[in-house]
Short mmCIF file of C-alpha atoms in Angstrom, two decimals:
data_model
loop_
_atom_site.label_atom_id
_atom_site.label_comp_id
_atom_site.label_asym_id
_atom_site.label_seq_id
_atom_site.Cartn_x
_atom_site.Cartn_y
_atom_site.Cartn_z
CA UNK R 224 0.00 0.00 0.00
CA UNK R 225 3.10 2.19 0.12
CA UNK R 226 3.24 2.25 -3.63
CA UNK R 227 2.03 4.96 -5.96
CA UNK R 228 -1.53 4.47 -7.13
CA UNK R 229 -2.41 3.24 -10.61
CA UNK R 230 -5.42 4.85 -12.33
CA UNK R 231 -8.41 3.07 -13.85
CA UNK R 232 -7.68 4.56 -17.26
CA UNK R 233 -4.06 3.39 -17.22
CA UNK R 234 -5.27 -0.20 -16.66
CA UNK R 235 -7.64 -0.19 -19.65
CA UNK R 236 -6.34 -2.71 -22.17
CA UNK R 237 -4.14 -4.46 -19.61
CA UNK R 238 -4.52 -8.26 -19.39
CA UNK R 239 -6.13 -9.86 -16.30
CA UNK R 240 -2.78 -10.83 -14.77
CA UNK R 241 -1.58 -7.22 -14.89
CA UNK R 242 -4.79 -5.83 -13.36
CA UNK R 243 -4.68 -8.45 -10.58
CA UNK R 244 -0.99 -7.72 -9.96
CA UNK R 245 -1.75 -4.00 -9.51
CA UNK R 246 -4.56 -4.87 -7.10
CA UNK R 247 -2.42 -7.39 -5.21
CA UNK R 248 0.41 -4.94 -4.58
CA UNK R 249 -2.08 -2.36 -3.29
CA UNK R 250 -1.67 0.02 -6.24
CA UNK R 251 -5.29 -0.14 -7.43
CA UNK R 252 -8.45 -0.29 -5.30
CA UNK R 253 -11.05 1.00 -7.79
CA UNK R 254 -13.91 -0.66 -9.66
CA UNK R 255 -13.28 -3.13 -12.48
CA UNK R 256 -15.94 -2.09 -15.03
CA UNK R 257 -14.29 -1.72 -18.45
CA UNK R 258 -11.08 -3.47 -17.37
CA UNK R 259 -9.69 -6.69 -18.89
CA UNK R 260 -12.17 -6.54 -21.78
CA UNK R 261 -13.16 -9.99 -23.05
CA UNK R 262 -12.41 -11.74 -19.77
CA UNK R 263 -14.86 -13.15 -17.24
CA UNK R 264 -15.49 -11.04 -14.14
CA UNK R 265 -17.03 -12.62 -11.05
CA UNK R 266 -19.14 -11.92 -8.01
CA UNK R 267 -17.59 -13.40 -4.89
CA UNK R 268 -19.00 -15.29 -1.90
CA UNK R 269 -16.63 -16.68 0.72
CA UNK R 270 -18.19 -18.68 3.55
CA UNK R 271 -17.39 -21.38 6.13
CA UNK R 272 -17.31 -24.94 4.74
CA UNK R 273 -20.20 -26.12 6.88
CA UNK R 274 -22.54 -23.86 4.86
CA UNK R 275 -20.94 -24.51 1.47
CA UNK R 276 -22.95 -27.58 0.43
CA UNK R 277 -26.24 -25.80 1.10
CA UNK R 278 -24.99 -22.68 -0.66
CA UNK R 279 -23.98 -24.67 -3.76
CA UNK R 280 -27.40 -26.37 -3.68
CA UNK R 281 -29.00 -22.93 -3.44
CA UNK R 282 -27.00 -21.68 -6.43
CA UNK R 283 -27.83 -24.79 -8.47
CA UNK R 284 -31.53 -24.23 -7.79
CA UNK R 285 -31.36 -20.53 -8.69
CA UNK R 286 -28.99 -20.55 -11.65
CA UNK R 287 -30.11 -17.23 -13.13
CA UNK R 288 -29.24 -15.01 -10.13
CA UNK R 289 -26.47 -17.38 -8.93
CA UNK R 290 -24.48 -18.84 -11.86
CA UNK R 291 -21.51 -20.66 -10.25
CA UNK R 292 -18.34 -20.19 -12.31
CA UNK R 293 -15.72 -21.41 -9.81
CA UNK R 294 -15.45 -23.12 -6.41
CA UNK R 295 -12.22 -23.22 -4.41
CA UNK R 296 -11.00 -26.06 -2.22
CA UNK R 297 -11.69 -25.60 1.48
CA UNK R 298 -8.99 -23.36 2.96
CA UNK R 299 -7.25 -22.90 -0.41
CA UNK R 300 -7.01 -19.21 -1.36
CA UNK R 301 -6.16 -20.08 -4.99
CA UNK R 302 -8.95 -20.20 -7.59
CA UNK R 303 -7.22 -22.71 -9.82
CA UNK R 304 -9.89 -23.22 -12.47
CA UNK R 305 -10.38 -19.47 -13.05
CA UNK R 306 -6.79 -18.44 -13.59
CA UNK R 307 -3.11 -18.85 -12.99
CA UNK R 308 -2.09 -17.61 -9.56
CA UNK R 309 -5.34 -16.02 -8.40
CA UNK R 310 -4.97 -15.43 -4.66
CA UNK R 311 -8.46 -14.66 -3.46
CA UNK R 312 -7.13 -12.94 -0.31
CA UNK R 313 -5.42 -10.12 -2.20
CA UNK R 314 -6.49 -10.07 -5.85
CA UNK R 315 -9.89 -8.37 -5.53
CA UNK R 316 -9.75 -4.58 -5.22
CA UNK R 317 -12.30 -4.23 -2.41
CA UNK R 318 -14.07 -6.71 -0.10
CA UNK R 319 -16.94 -6.53 2.35
CA UNK R 320 -16.77 -8.61 5.50
CA UNK R 321 -20.00 -9.60 7.27
CA UNK R 322 -20.19 -11.09 10.75
CA UNK R 323 -23.34 -12.67 12.24
CA UNK R 324 -25.42 -11.30 9.37
CA UNK R 325 -24.29 -7.69 9.72
CA UNK R 326 -21.80 -5.59 7.77
CA UNK R 327 -18.51 -5.43 9.64
CA UNK R 328 -15.83 -3.80 7.47
CA UNK R 329 -14.76 -2.91 3.93
CA UNK R 330 -11.13 -3.78 3.19
CA UNK R 331 -8.69 -4.18 0.28
CA UNK R 332 -7.07 -7.38 1.59
CA UNK R 333 -8.57 -10.29 3.57
CA UNK R 334 -5.34 -12.11 4.45
CA UNK R 335 -5.96 -11.60 8.17
CA UNK R 336 -9.60 -12.76 7.88
CA UNK R 337 -8.83 -15.86 5.79
CA UNK R 338 -9.19 -19.18 7.61
CA UNK R 339 -8.68 -22.87 6.88
CA UNK R 340 -12.40 -23.59 6.84
CA UNK R 341 -13.35 -21.01 4.20
CA UNK R 342 -14.70 -21.90 0.75
CA UNK R 343 -14.74 -19.39 -2.12
CA UNK R 344 -17.59 -19.45 -4.61
CA UNK R 345 -17.30 -17.25 -7.72
CA UNK R 346 -20.48 -16.31 -9.58
CA UNK R 347 -20.93 -14.82 -13.04
CA UNK R 348 -21.62 -11.12 -13.48
CA UNK R 349 -23.64 -8.87 -15.78
CA UNK R 350 -20.55 -7.21 -17.31
CA UNK R 351 -20.36 -10.23 -19.63
CA UNK R 352 -23.75 -9.76 -21.29
CA UNK R 353 -23.55 -5.94 -21.18
CA UNK R 354 -20.37 -6.14 -23.25
CA UNK R 355 -22.15 -8.46 -25.69
CA UNK R 356 -25.15 -6.11 -25.94
CA UNK R 357 -22.91 -3.10 -26.65
CA UNK R 358 -20.99 -5.05 -29.31
CA UNK R 359 -24.37 -5.58 -30.98
CA UNK R 360 -25.35 -1.88 -30.81
CA UNK R 361 -27.98 -2.39 -28.15
CA UNK R 362 -27.89 0.58 -25.75
CA UNK R 363 -27.00 0.04 -22.08
CA UNK R 364 -28.44 3.19 -20.51
CA UNK R 365 -26.62 3.24 -17.15
CA UNK R 366 -23.26 2.87 -18.89
CA UNK R 367 -24.14 5.59 -21.46
CA UNK R 368 -25.06 7.93 -18.62
CA UNK R 369 -22.18 7.02 -16.31
CA UNK R 370 -24.34 5.58 -13.53
CA UNK R 371 -24.65 2.34 -11.59
CA UNK R 372 -27.23 -0.10 -12.87
CA UNK R 373 -30.57 0.25 -11.01
CA UNK R 374 -31.34 -2.79 -8.82
CA UNK R 375 -34.70 -3.72 -7.31
CA UNK R 376 -36.07 -6.18 -4.79
CA UNK R 377 -38.87 -8.27 -6.35
CA UNK R 378 -41.62 -10.62 -5.21
CA UNK R 379 -40.08 -13.53 -7.16
CA UNK R 380 -39.47 -16.38 -4.73
CA UNK R 381 -36.12 -18.14 -4.83
CA UNK R 382 -35.95 -21.92 -4.48
CA UNK R 383 -34.60 -22.40 -0.94
CA UNK R 384 -31.76 -24.67 0.27
CA UNK R 385 -30.87 -25.03 3.95
CA UNK R 386 -30.64 -21.56 5.52
CA UNK R 387 -30.64 -19.84 2.13
CA UNK R 388 -33.74 -18.36 0.50
CA UNK R 389 -35.76 -15.20 -0.05
CA UNK R 390 -36.68 -13.17 -3.10
CA UNK R 391 -34.80 -12.37 -6.27
CA UNK R 392 -33.08 -9.04 -6.86
CA UNK R 393 -33.13 -7.83 -10.47
CA UNK R 394 -31.37 -5.21 -12.55
CA UNK R 395 -33.34 -3.10 -15.02
CA UNK R 396 -32.15 -1.85 -18.41
CA UNK R 397 -34.47 0.03 -20.80
CA UNK R 398 -34.34 -1.64 -24.24
CA UNK R 399 -35.93 -0.35 -27.49
CA UNK R 400 -38.98 -2.51 -28.13
CA UNK R 401 -37.73 -3.69 -31.54
CA UNK R 402 -34.49 -4.97 -29.98
CA UNK R 403 -36.01 -7.02 -27.16
CA UNK R 404 -35.98 -10.31 -29.03
CA UNK R 405 -32.37 -9.78 -30.09
CA UNK R 406 -31.46 -8.87 -26.50
CA UNK R 407 -33.06 -12.07 -25.26
CA UNK R 408 -31.21 -14.19 -27.84
CA UNK R 409 -27.82 -12.60 -27.09
CA UNK R 410 -28.15 -12.93 -23.31
CA UNK R 411 -29.39 -16.54 -23.51
CA UNK R 412 -25.91 -17.41 -24.84
CA UNK R 413 -24.41 -16.47 -21.47
CA UNK R 414 -25.94 -18.80 -18.84
CA UNK R 415 -22.77 -18.16 -16.79
CA UNK R 416 -23.80 -14.48 -16.64
CA UNK R 417 -27.50 -14.48 -15.63
CA UNK R 418 -28.72 -15.61 -19.10
CA UNK R 419 -31.84 -14.23 -20.76
CA UNK R 420 -33.95 -11.57 -18.99
CA UNK R 421 -36.48 -12.93 -16.50
CA UNK R 422 -39.24 -10.40 -17.32
CA UNK R 423 -40.04 -7.19 -19.18
CA UNK R 424 -42.66 -4.46 -19.06
CA UNK R 425 -44.88 -3.67 -16.05
CA UNK R 426 -42.71 -3.61 -12.91
CA UNK R 427 -45.74 -4.25 -10.66
CA UNK R 428 -46.12 -7.81 -11.93
CA UNK R 429 -42.77 -8.73 -10.31
CA UNK R 430 -43.41 -6.66 -7.19
CA UNK R 431 -41.46 -3.49 -8.03
CA UNK R 432 -43.46 -0.44 -6.84
CA UNK R 433 -41.53 2.37 -8.55
CA UNK R 434 -38.82 2.22 -11.21
CA UNK R 435 -37.62 5.70 -10.31
CA UNK R 436 -36.62 4.52 -6.82
CA UNK R 437 -34.19 1.58 -7.10
CA UNK R 438 -33.20 -0.28 -3.92
CA UNK R 439 -29.53 -0.08 -4.99
CA UNK R 440 -27.75 1.81 -7.77
CA UNK R 441 -29.12 4.76 -9.71
CA UNK R 442 -32.42 5.41 -11.49
CA UNK R 443 -32.11 5.69 -15.29
CA UNK R 444 -34.34 7.32 -17.90
CA UNK R 445 -36.67 5.19 -20.02
CA UNK R 446 -37.06 6.77 -23.47
CA UNK R 447 -40.12 6.64 -25.74
CA UNK R 448 -40.30 3.30 -27.49
CA UNK R 449 -38.27 1.56 -24.79
CA UNK R 450 -39.44 -1.16 -22.44
CA UNK R 451 -37.95 -1.87 -19.01
CA UNK R 452 -36.27 -5.29 -19.12
CA UNK R 453 -35.30 -7.19 -15.97
CA UNK R 454 -32.39 -9.56 -15.39
CA UNK R 455 -31.60 -11.74 -12.38
CA UNK R 456 -28.92 -9.91 -10.38
CA UNK R 457 -25.77 -10.98 -8.54
CA UNK R 458 -26.85 -8.95 -5.50
CA UNK R 459 -29.36 -11.76 -4.89
CA UNK R 460 -26.82 -14.20 -3.37
CA UNK R 461 -25.25 -11.40 -1.30
CA UNK R 462 -28.66 -10.60 0.20
CA UNK R 463 -29.40 -14.24 0.79
CA UNK R 464 -26.05 -14.78 2.54
CA UNK R 465 -26.65 -11.73 4.70
CA UNK R 466 -30.16 -12.87 5.66
CA UNK R 467 -28.84 -16.31 6.63
CA UNK R 468 -26.84 -14.67 9.42
CA UNK R 469 -23.64 -16.68 8.95
CA UNK R 470 -20.96 -16.07 11.61
CA UNK R 471 -18.62 -14.93 8.81
CA UNK R 472 -18.95 -14.28 5.12
CA UNK R 473 -17.02 -12.16 2.69
CA UNK R 474 -18.10 -10.71 -0.66
CA UNK R 475 -16.53 -8.34 -3.18
CA UNK R 476 -17.65 -4.71 -2.91
CA UNK R 477 -20.18 -3.78 -5.62
CA UNK R 478 -18.37 -3.15 -8.93
CA UNK R 479 -15.07 -4.48 -7.55
CA UNK R 480 -15.16 -7.89 -9.22
CA UNK R 481 -12.70 -10.77 -9.40
CA UNK R 482 -11.11 -10.76 -12.87
CA UNK R 483 -10.50 -14.27 -14.23
CA UNK R 484 -8.15 -15.47 -16.99
CA UNK R 485 -11.10 -17.25 -18.65
CA UNK R 486 -12.58 -15.64 -21.78
CA UNK R 487 -16.10 -14.33 -21.13
CA UNK R 488 -17.45 -16.20 -24.16
CA UNK R 489 -15.70 -19.52 -23.45
CA UNK R 490 -17.97 -22.58 -23.56
CA UNK R 491 -17.15 -23.35 -19.93
CA UNK R 492 -15.59 -21.20 -17.19
CA UNK R 493 -12.86 -23.77 -16.54
CA UNK R 494 -9.41 -22.60 -17.61
CA UNK R 495 -7.82 -25.07 -19.99
CA UNK R 496 -4.66 -26.50 -18.46
CA UNK R 497 -1.65 -25.48 -20.51
CA UNK Q 40 -43.85 -56.12 -8.87
CA UNK Q 41 -46.96 -58.30 -8.84
CA UNK Q 42 -48.43 -56.29 -11.68
CA UNK Q 43 -48.42 -57.15 -15.34
CA UNK Q 44 -45.51 -55.65 -17.23
CA UNK Q 45 -45.82 -52.61 -19.49
CA UNK Q 46 -43.81 -52.67 -22.74
CA UNK Q 47 -41.35 -50.02 -23.95
CA UNK Q 48 -43.41 -49.45 -27.10
CA UNK Q 49 -46.62 -48.91 -25.16
CA UNK Q 50 -44.91 -46.12 -23.19
CA UNK Q 51 -43.75 -44.21 -26.28
CA UNK Q 52 -45.57 -40.89 -26.34
CA UNK Q 53 -46.54 -41.08 -22.65
CA UNK Q 54 -45.69 -38.03 -20.51
CA UNK Q 55 -42.93 -38.23 -17.87
CA UNK Q 56 -45.39 -38.66 -15.00
CA UNK Q 57 -46.95 -41.71 -16.66
CA UNK Q 58 -43.58 -43.34 -17.39
CA UNK Q 59 -42.42 -42.73 -13.82
CA UNK Q 60 -45.70 -44.09 -12.45
CA UNK Q 61 -45.25 -47.32 -14.42
CA UNK Q 62 -41.70 -47.61 -13.11
CA UNK Q 63 -42.74 -46.84 -9.54
CA UNK Q 64 -45.42 -49.52 -9.43
CA UNK Q 65 -42.91 -52.06 -10.76
CA UNK Q 66 -44.60 -52.46 -14.14
CA UNK Q 67 -41.65 -51.26 -16.23
CA UNK Q 68 -37.95 -51.96 -15.64
CA UNK Q 69 -36.57 -51.37 -19.14
CA UNK Q 70 -34.38 -48.64 -20.65
CA UNK Q 71 -35.67 -45.11 -21.20
CA UNK Q 72 -34.22 -44.27 -24.65
CA UNK Q 73 -36.98 -42.88 -26.86
CA UNK Q 74 -39.40 -42.39 -23.94
CA UNK Q 75 -40.88 -39.03 -22.81
CA UNK Q 76 -39.62 -37.27 -25.95
CA UNK Q 77 -38.77 -33.63 -25.37
CA UNK Q 78 -38.10 -34.06 -21.64
CA UNK Q 79 -34.78 -34.03 -19.84
CA UNK Q 80 -33.33 -37.41 -18.87
CA UNK Q 81 -30.65 -37.64 -16.20
CA UNK Q 82 -27.70 -39.67 -15.03
CA UNK Q 83 -27.87 -40.33 -11.31
CA UNK Q 84 -25.30 -40.26 -8.50
CA UNK Q 85 -26.42 -40.82 -4.90
CA UNK Q 86 -23.76 -40.56 -2.22
CA UNK Q 87 -23.29 -39.83 1.50
CA UNK Q 88 -23.47 -36.14 2.45
CA UNK Q 89 -19.90 -36.01 3.70
CA UNK Q 90 -18.68 -36.51 0.11
CA UNK Q 91 -21.30 -34.29 -1.54
CA UNK Q 92 -19.45 -30.96 -1.33
CA UNK Q 93 -16.35 -32.42 -2.98
CA UNK Q 94 -18.49 -34.17 -5.58
CA UNK Q 95 -20.29 -30.93 -6.46
CA UNK Q 96 -16.90 -29.19 -6.67
CA UNK Q 97 -15.71 -31.99 -8.95
CA UNK Q 98 -18.77 -31.60 -11.20
CA UNK Q 99 -18.37 -27.80 -11.33
CA UNK Q 100 -14.74 -28.25 -12.42
CA UNK Q 101 -15.63 -30.81 -15.08
CA UNK Q 102 -18.89 -29.44 -16.48
CA UNK Q 103 -18.72 -31.25 -19.82
CA UNK Q 104 -18.72 -34.83 -18.46
CA UNK Q 105 -20.61 -33.83 -15.27
CA UNK Q 106 -23.33 -31.22 -15.98
CA UNK Q 107 -25.31 -30.94 -12.73
CA UNK Q 108 -29.05 -30.54 -13.41
CA UNK Q 109 -30.46 -31.20 -9.94
CA UNK Q 110 -29.33 -31.71 -6.32
CA UNK Q 111 -31.61 -33.08 -3.63
CA UNK Q 112 -31.65 -32.08 0.02
CA UNK Q 113 -29.77 -34.43 2.33
CA UNK Q 114 -32.01 -37.39 3.16
CA UNK Q 115 -34.87 -36.11 0.97
CA UNK Q 116 -35.83 -38.65 -1.70
CA UNK Q 117 -37.80 -36.03 -3.68
CA UNK Q 118 -36.11 -34.20 -6.54
CA UNK Q 119 -38.22 -31.07 -6.25
CA UNK Q 120 -36.61 -28.89 -8.91
CA UNK Q 121 -36.77 -31.62 -11.58
CA UNK Q 122 -40.42 -32.56 -11.30
CA UNK Q 123 -43.58 -32.96 -9.32
CA UNK Q 124 -43.46 -36.00 -7.05
CA UNK Q 125 -40.22 -37.59 -8.19
CA UNK Q 126 -39.29 -40.20 -5.57
CA UNK Q 127 -35.71 -41.10 -6.33
CA UNK Q 128 -36.04 -44.41 -4.41
CA UNK Q 129 -38.60 -45.89 -6.80
CA UNK Q 130 -38.87 -43.78 -9.96
CA UNK Q 131 -35.81 -45.00 -11.87
CA UNK Q 132 -36.22 -48.31 -13.68
CA UNK Q 133 -32.91 -49.85 -12.64
CA UNK Q 134 -30.19 -48.89 -10.15
CA UNK Q 135 -26.67 -50.06 -9.41
CA UNK Q 136 -25.50 -50.11 -5.81
CA UNK Q 137 -21.76 -49.89 -5.07
CA UNK Q 138 -20.18 -50.57 -1.68
CA UNK Q 139 -16.56 -49.74 -0.80
CA UNK Q 140 -15.78 -49.05 -4.44
CA UNK Q 141 -17.13 -52.35 -5.77
CA UNK Q 142 -20.35 -53.30 -7.54
CA UNK Q 143 -22.77 -54.83 -5.05
CA UNK Q 144 -26.19 -55.28 -6.66
CA UNK Q 145 -28.54 -54.17 -9.45
CA UNK Q 146 -32.08 -53.45 -8.24
CA UNK Q 147 -35.33 -51.80 -9.36
CA UNK Q 148 -36.02 -50.05 -6.04
CA UNK Q 149 -33.61 -48.58 -3.48
CA UNK Q 150 -36.09 -47.92 -0.66
CA UNK Q 151 -34.27 -50.32 1.64
CA UNK Q 152 -30.85 -48.80 0.80
CA UNK Q 153 -31.98 -45.17 1.21
CA UNK Q 154 -30.64 -43.38 4.30
CA UNK Q 155 -30.96 -39.99 5.96
CA UNK Q 156 -27.43 -38.95 5.02
CA UNK Q 157 -27.76 -39.53 1.26
CA UNK Q 158 -27.63 -36.75 -1.33
CA UNK Q 159 -28.87 -37.23 -4.89
CA UNK Q 160 -27.11 -35.49 -7.75
CA UNK Q 161 -28.72 -35.62 -11.21
CA UNK Q 162 -26.52 -35.01 -14.26
CA UNK Q 163 -27.49 -34.29 -17.86
CA UNK Q 164 -27.40 -37.04 -20.47
CA UNK Q 165 -26.59 -37.41 -24.16
CA UNK Q 166 -30.18 -38.27 -25.13
CA UNK Q 167 -30.85 -34.51 -25.15
CA UNK Q 168 -28.36 -33.61 -27.88
CA UNK Q 169 -28.91 -36.86 -29.81
CA UNK Q 170 -32.57 -35.92 -30.16
CA UNK Q 171 -31.52 -32.46 -31.35
CA UNK Q 172 -29.09 -33.94 -33.91
CA UNK Q 173 -31.76 -36.27 -35.30
CA UNK Q 174 -34.27 -33.42 -35.56
CA UNK Q 175 -31.66 -31.67 -37.73
CA UNK Q 176 -31.11 -34.73 -39.97
CA UNK Q 177 -27.66 -35.48 -38.61
CA UNK Q 178 -27.22 -39.25 -38.41
CA UNK Q 179 -26.70 -40.92 -35.03
CA UNK Q 180 -25.16 -44.24 -36.07
CA UNK Q 181 -25.65 -46.34 -32.93
CA UNK Q 182 -29.36 -45.45 -32.85
CA UNK Q 183 -29.76 -46.18 -36.60
CA UNK Q 184 -28.15 -49.57 -36.06
CA UNK Q 185 -29.92 -50.40 -32.79
CA UNK Q 186 -26.78 -50.51 -30.66
CA UNK Q 187 -25.44 -48.87 -27.52
CA UNK Q 188 -23.22 -45.84 -28.06
CA UNK Q 189 -19.51 -46.80 -28.01
CA UNK Q 190 -17.68 -45.40 -24.96
CA UNK Q 191 -13.92 -45.11 -24.48
CA UNK Q 192 -11.48 -44.31 -21.71
CA UNK Q 193 -9.18 -41.43 -22.73
CA UNK Q 194 -5.97 -39.81 -21.54
CA UNK Q 195 -7.77 -36.50 -20.87
CA UNK Q 196 -7.16 -35.54 -17.24
CA UNK Q 197 -10.12 -34.40 -15.17
CA UNK Q 198 -9.74 -31.50 -12.74
CA UNK Q 199 -9.68 -33.19 -9.32
CA UNK Q 200 -11.65 -32.30 -6.18
CA UNK Q 201 -11.14 -34.13 -2.87
CA UNK Q 202 -11.18 -37.89 -3.51
CA UNK Q 203 -12.57 -37.45 -7.03
CA UNK Q 204 -10.42 -37.42 -10.17
CA UNK Q 205 -9.10 -39.51 -13.04
CA UNK Q 206 -9.53 -39.40 -16.80
CA UNK Q 207 -12.49 -38.52 -18.98
CA UNK Q 208 -14.67 -41.14 -20.65
CA UNK Q 209 -16.03 -40.14 -24.06
CA UNK Q 210 -18.68 -41.37 -26.46
CA UNK Q 211 -17.97 -41.53 -30.18
CA UNK Q 212 -20.40 -40.82 -33.01
CA UNK Q 213 -19.31 -40.82 -36.67
CA UNK Q 214 -20.46 -37.56 -38.31
CA UNK Q 215 -20.28 -36.65 -42.03
CA UNK Q 216 -17.42 -34.19 -42.43
CA UNK Q 217 -19.66 -31.46 -43.90
CA UNK Q 218 -21.98 -31.63 -40.87
CA UNK Q 219 -19.34 -31.32 -38.14
CA UNK Q 220 -19.66 -27.56 -37.72
CA UNK Q 221 -23.46 -27.82 -37.55
CA UNK Q 222 -23.13 -30.65 -35.02
CA UNK Q 223 -20.86 -28.51 -32.86
CA UNK Q 224 -23.25 -25.54 -33.01
CA UNK Q 225 -26.31 -27.64 -32.11
CA UNK Q 226 -24.64 -29.41 -29.18
CA UNK Q 227 -23.16 -26.18 -27.79
CA UNK Q 228 -26.76 -25.10 -27.09
CA UNK Q 229 -27.05 -27.91 -24.52
CA UNK Q 230 -24.45 -27.27 -21.80
CA UNK Q 231 -26.74 -29.26 -19.50
CA UNK Q 232 -26.13 -32.28 -21.76
CA UNK Q 233 -22.36 -32.42 -22.30
CA UNK Q 234 -22.31 -29.46 -24.74
CA UNK Q 235 -20.15 -29.33 -27.86
CA UNK Q 236 -17.86 -32.26 -28.72
CA UNK Q 237 -14.49 -32.23 -26.99
CA UNK Q 238 -12.49 -33.57 -29.97
CA UNK Q 239 -12.76 -35.12 -33.43
CA UNK Q 240 -10.58 -37.14 -35.77
CA UNK Q 241 -7.56 -39.21 -34.72
CA UNK Q 242 -8.47 -41.26 -31.62
CA UNK Q 243 -4.80 -41.61 -30.63
CA UNK Q 244 -4.51 -37.92 -29.76
CA UNK Q 245 -6.91 -38.43 -26.85
CA UNK Q 246 -5.46 -41.79 -25.88
CA UNK Q 247 -7.92 -44.17 -27.55
CA UNK Q 248 -5.98 -47.12 -29.03
CA UNK Q 249 -8.69 -48.72 -31.19
CA UNK Q 250 -12.14 -47.41 -32.16
CA UNK Q 251 -13.32 -50.94 -32.97
CA UNK Q 252 -12.87 -51.96 -29.32
CA UNK Q 253 -14.91 -49.67 -27.07
CA UNK Q 254 -14.50 -49.99 -23.28
CA UNK Q 255 -18.31 -49.96 -22.92
CA UNK Q 256 -21.16 -50.19 -25.42
CA UNK Q 257 -20.89 -51.42 -29.00
CA UNK Q 258 -18.53 -50.60 -31.87
CA UNK Q 259 -20.18 -48.79 -34.79
CA UNK Q 260 -19.21 -48.45 -38.44
CA UNK Q 261 -17.56 -45.26 -39.70
CA UNK Q 262 -18.59 -44.65 -43.32
CA UNK Q 263 -16.55 -42.95 -46.05
CA UNK Q 264 -16.61 -39.19 -45.59
CA UNK Q 265 -17.36 -39.46 -41.87
CA UNK Q 266 -15.14 -38.37 -39.01
CA UNK Q 267 -15.23 -39.85 -35.49
CA UNK Q 268 -16.46 -37.14 -33.12
CA UNK Q 269 -16.03 -37.40 -29.34
CA UNK Q 270 -18.27 -36.09 -26.56
CA UNK Q 271 -17.69 -36.03 -22.80
CA UNK Q 272 -19.68 -38.94 -21.35
CA UNK Q 273 -21.84 -39.41 -18.27
CA UNK Q 274 -20.00 -42.65 -17.47
CA UNK Q 275 -17.12 -40.40 -16.34
CA UNK Q 276 -18.67 -39.49 -12.95
CA UNK Q 277 -19.72 -43.12 -12.38
CA UNK Q 278 -16.11 -44.23 -12.89
CA UNK Q 279 -14.80 -41.47 -10.69
CA UNK Q 280 -17.25 -42.35 -7.89
CA UNK Q 281 -16.26 -46.00 -8.15
CA UNK Q 282 -12.54 -45.21 -8.03
CA UNK Q 283 -13.05 -43.02 -4.94
CA UNK Q 284 -14.09 -46.15 -3.03
CA UNK Q 285 -17.01 -44.59 -1.15
CA UNK Q 286 -18.64 -46.85 1.45
CA UNK Q 287 -21.93 -46.50 -0.48
CA UNK Q 288 -22.98 -44.96 -3.74
CA UNK Q 289 -25.87 -45.60 -6.07
CA UNK Q 290 -26.20 -44.84 -9.77
CA UNK Q 291 -28.80 -45.57 -12.44
CA UNK Q 292 -28.07 -48.60 -14.62
CA UNK Q 293 -26.78 -47.59 -18.08
CA UNK Q 294 -29.68 -46.49 -20.29
CA UNK Q 295 -32.13 -46.51 -17.37
CA UNK Q 296 -32.26 -42.76 -16.78
CA UNK Q 297 -34.30 -40.56 -14.45
CA UNK Q 298 -36.99 -38.83 -16.51
CA UNK Q 299 -37.66 -35.24 -15.39
CA UNK Q 300 -40.68 -32.99 -15.98
CA UNK Q 301 -38.32 -30.29 -17.31
CA UNK Q 302 -38.23 -29.72 -21.08
CA UNK Q 303 -34.88 -30.79 -22.55
CA UNK Q 304 -34.48 -27.42 -24.28
CA UNK Q 305 -35.49 -25.26 -21.28
CA UNK Q 306 -33.09 -22.42 -20.47
CA UNK Q 307 -32.48 -23.88 -17.01
CA UNK Q 308 -33.19 -27.34 -15.58
CA UNK Q 309 -35.24 -25.88 -12.72
CA UNK Q 310 -38.95 -26.64 -12.95
CA UNK Q 311 -40.99 -23.46 -12.87
CA UNK Q 312 -43.25 -23.48 -9.82
CA UNK Q 313 -46.90 -23.50 -10.94
#
């Protein structure tokens, strides 16, 4: 942390290993949107082993909000199938630590929190399909307007497993009506990144009272001819973990994702051994 | 088992619930190929809970041979996300029971083997993509010639997890050279059913000494202009479970799959609650 800071813009175009190296040596603690283009970025959930089987069952039963892309060995800080030399204790730019179901601290290194009974689960993230939408000239409003994506609690029940359950959180992106089918088809190609939208149109039918007041992130404008489209959101598992009141769990901070060496359009999220 | 037997041909066209009901009441103990067209069929692995976390990690790291489509609660014989009233103790037509890493018995009901610490894992199966290939007029030789698909051990290392590891088993189907790209594209749409082929052409490069001598199933003819194409095979997890020497594990018998209520082309394998 003694080192000079590296800027977000100077990391654009750098490969995943270089971004992670800057993060590891304490030179970069910012968000990862727009970095390591073409590579998979991941939501993070670190929890004690005795909850891990139920959490993996929960993710399997709710694959759209919780697409598992990597699972570490118990106590092993390396994420071997996601990249070469990924140390999960130091290679994410910002973490949130929760104790007994309450926020405890936000840190840039979890080496002193890491323990032999912890299991890391990495989950896919919306950056993957947003990049694909933009490559296909489909507008992504919150990115255009430099905001965070708006996120909403819904009335959509999750399929429970052990202590894990609740309702789905969704993101909303306004999409021109004539591009909705194309949007659906593009996103369906990325099951590792929330897949196709789960709903579109009237927010009330999925229990959202007011699109101008998101539960997290920023409201965005919906233009004439656009329809609000809803995707399952990676905040869902964070909420579910929090509600379960585990003695300890650790997540990334919003927007501060784990960057993998796996291509975001690879058929599987398992790094080929070379 | 006192009841009169139902034939395979009389079950063709019946919905999953009717096929499972016939199996449950002991009236049908045959294979499930060609039954419940359009619905997902599953490989089965039932094992003690203390191995389940490592087994799920193993499957996540080897998604092509081991695509997880359903995980039961510990001790719960119902597979709630795969269908309505699926009792895993009675609803598969034939099971194999293994004890201490060795084959013990083949049975049509595991009610007296079931225990409170068992976890059921259902894995996708090649029937799904074979049906898709045939719908697209791509020949599936072993079906045309009324044989079992030829299966081969390979030299392809699996990514290990806990006691689970080894080499991949593949199936081989000869495909006309001009249809290989189409075959790849079709199968890639079914990640829940082994996905795109893992190799094609020379068997030696994946450690297969002789295509006329499969390790399981039957040899099939390769016609002029056809190329042998290899897919990750659901026998892989069975082999891996066996090699791990668990005190108890139960699988389906080859060809006697679990039939789910989920459509085989659904975006996820989780039954929508209705």
